[in-house]
mmCIF file of C-alpha atoms in Angstrom:
data_model
loop_
_atom_site.group_PDB
_atom_site.id
_atom_site.type_symbol
_atom_site.label_atom_id
_atom_site.label_comp_id
_atom_site.label_asym_id
_atom_site.label_seq_id
_atom_site.Cartn_x
_atom_site.Cartn_y
_atom_site.Cartn_z
ATOM 1 C CA MET A 154 154.922 110.861 124.852
ATOM 2 C CA GLU A 155 152.423 108.401 123.474
ATOM 3 C CA LYS A 156 149.174 107.850 125.287
ATOM 4 C CA LYS A 157 148.485 104.352 126.516
ATOM 5 C CA ILE A 158 145.098 102.729 126.788
ATOM 6 C CA MET A 159 144.255 100.204 129.470
ATOM 7 C CA PHE A 160 141.327 98.038 128.440
ATOM 8 C CA TRP A 161 139.874 96.611 131.630
ATOM 9 C CA ALA A 162 136.750 94.978 133.014
ATOM 10 C CA ARG A 163 134.993 95.794 136.272
ATOM 11 C CA GLU A 164 134.652 92.150 137.376
ATOM 12 C CA CYS A 165 138.142 91.096 136.257
ATOM 13 C CA PRO A 166 140.314 90.172 139.270
ATOM 14 C CA HIS A 167 143.507 90.762 137.274
ATOM 15 C CA CYS A 168 142.337 94.269 136.410
ATOM 16 C CA LYS A 169 141.545 94.941 140.050
ATOM 17 C CA ASN A 170 145.076 93.877 140.982
ATOM 18 C CA MET A 171 146.607 96.150 138.326
ATOM 19 C CA MET A 172 144.632 99.320 139.171
ATOM 20 C CA PRO A 173 146.831 100.517 142.071
ATOM 21 C CA LEU A 174 149.951 100.167 139.909
ATOM 22 C CA VAL A 175 148.312 101.937 136.977
ATOM 23 C CA ASP A 176 147.185 104.763 139.251
ATOM 24 C CA ARG A 177 150.749 105.107 140.578
ATOM 25 C CA LEU A 178 152.136 105.277 137.035
ATOM 26 C CA ILE A 179 149.670 108.049 136.262
ATOM 27 C CA ASP A 180 150.154 109.982 139.518
ATOM 28 C CA GLU A 181 153.856 109.491 140.225
ATOM 29 C CA GLU A 182 155.389 108.974 136.787
ATOM 30 C CA GLY A 183 153.067 111.210 134.789
ATOM 31 C CA ILE A 184 152.343 108.477 132.259
ATOM 32 C CA GLU A 185 149.173 109.189 130.307
ATOM 33 C CA ILE A 186 146.956 106.108 130.558
ATOM 34 C CA GLU A 187 143.328 106.183 129.503
ATOM 35 C CA LYS A 188 141.369 103.459 131.336
ATOM 36 C CA LEU A 189 138.514 102.077 129.243
ATOM 37 C CA GLU A 190 136.083 99.574 130.780
ATOM 38 C CA ILE A 191 134.972 97.084 128.114
ATOM 39 C CA TRP A 192 132.461 94.673 129.685
ATOM 40 C CA HIS A 193 129.836 97.332 130.347
ATOM 41 C CA ASN A 194 130.676 99.845 127.625
ATOM 42 C CA GLU A 195 130.081 98.673 124.055
ATOM 43 C CA GLU A 196 131.869 101.668 122.520
ATOM 44 C CA ASN A 197 135.041 100.834 124.464
ATOM 45 C CA ALA A 198 134.676 97.146 123.558
ATOM 46 C CA ASP A 199 134.363 98.099 119.886
ATOM 47 C CA LEU A 200 137.542 100.171 120.158
ATOM 48 C CA MET A 201 139.403 97.221 121.665
ATOM 49 C CA ARG A 202 138.094 94.958 118.893
ATOM 50 C CA SER A 203 139.353 97.464 116.310
ATOM 51 C CA TYR A 204 142.899 96.765 117.595
ATOM 52 C CA LYS A 205 142.389 92.972 117.518
ATOM 53 C CA ASP A 206 144.957 92.355 114.772
ATOM 54 C CA VAL A 207 147.636 93.942 116.953
ATOM 55 C CA ILE A 208 146.509 92.775 120.404
ATOM 56 C CA ALA A 209 145.368 89.176 119.845
ATOM 57 C CA PRO A 210 148.652 87.723 118.521
ATOM 58 C CA LYS A 211 150.403 88.939 121.677
ATOM 59 C CA CYS A 212 147.681 87.486 123.941
ATOM 60 C CA GLY A 213 147.441 83.918 122.716
ATOM 61 C CA GLY A 214 145.061 84.843 119.899
ATOM 62 C CA GLN A 215 142.484 86.288 122.314
ATOM 63 C CA LEU A 216 141.349 89.691 123.485
ATOM 64 C CA ARG A 217 141.883 89.648 127.242
ATOM 65 C CA THR A 218 141.780 92.022 130.172
ATOM 66 C CA PRO A 219 143.701 93.844 131.316
ATOM 67 C CA THR A 220 145.332 94.839 128.044
ATOM 68 C CA PHE A 221 147.567 97.839 127.489
ATOM 69 C CA PHE A 222 147.865 99.457 124.081
ATOM 70 C CA ASP A 223 150.131 102.286 122.865
ATOM 71 C CA THR A 224 148.283 104.699 120.606
#
């Protein structure tokens, strides 16, 4: 199974709303999701930017949080 990445931001209300669901997917469904905070971690933000050509067209041309990415 592919690993998924959730790019999220600590202050993002949408991310906060998604966290319980993401945790359930991990705990109950065994889905491998790596949660990477991007507003306070430049390395994670750089990784998200490296996927911009794939992510942005599906998000109105922007990089937004939360974003899920299949690796």
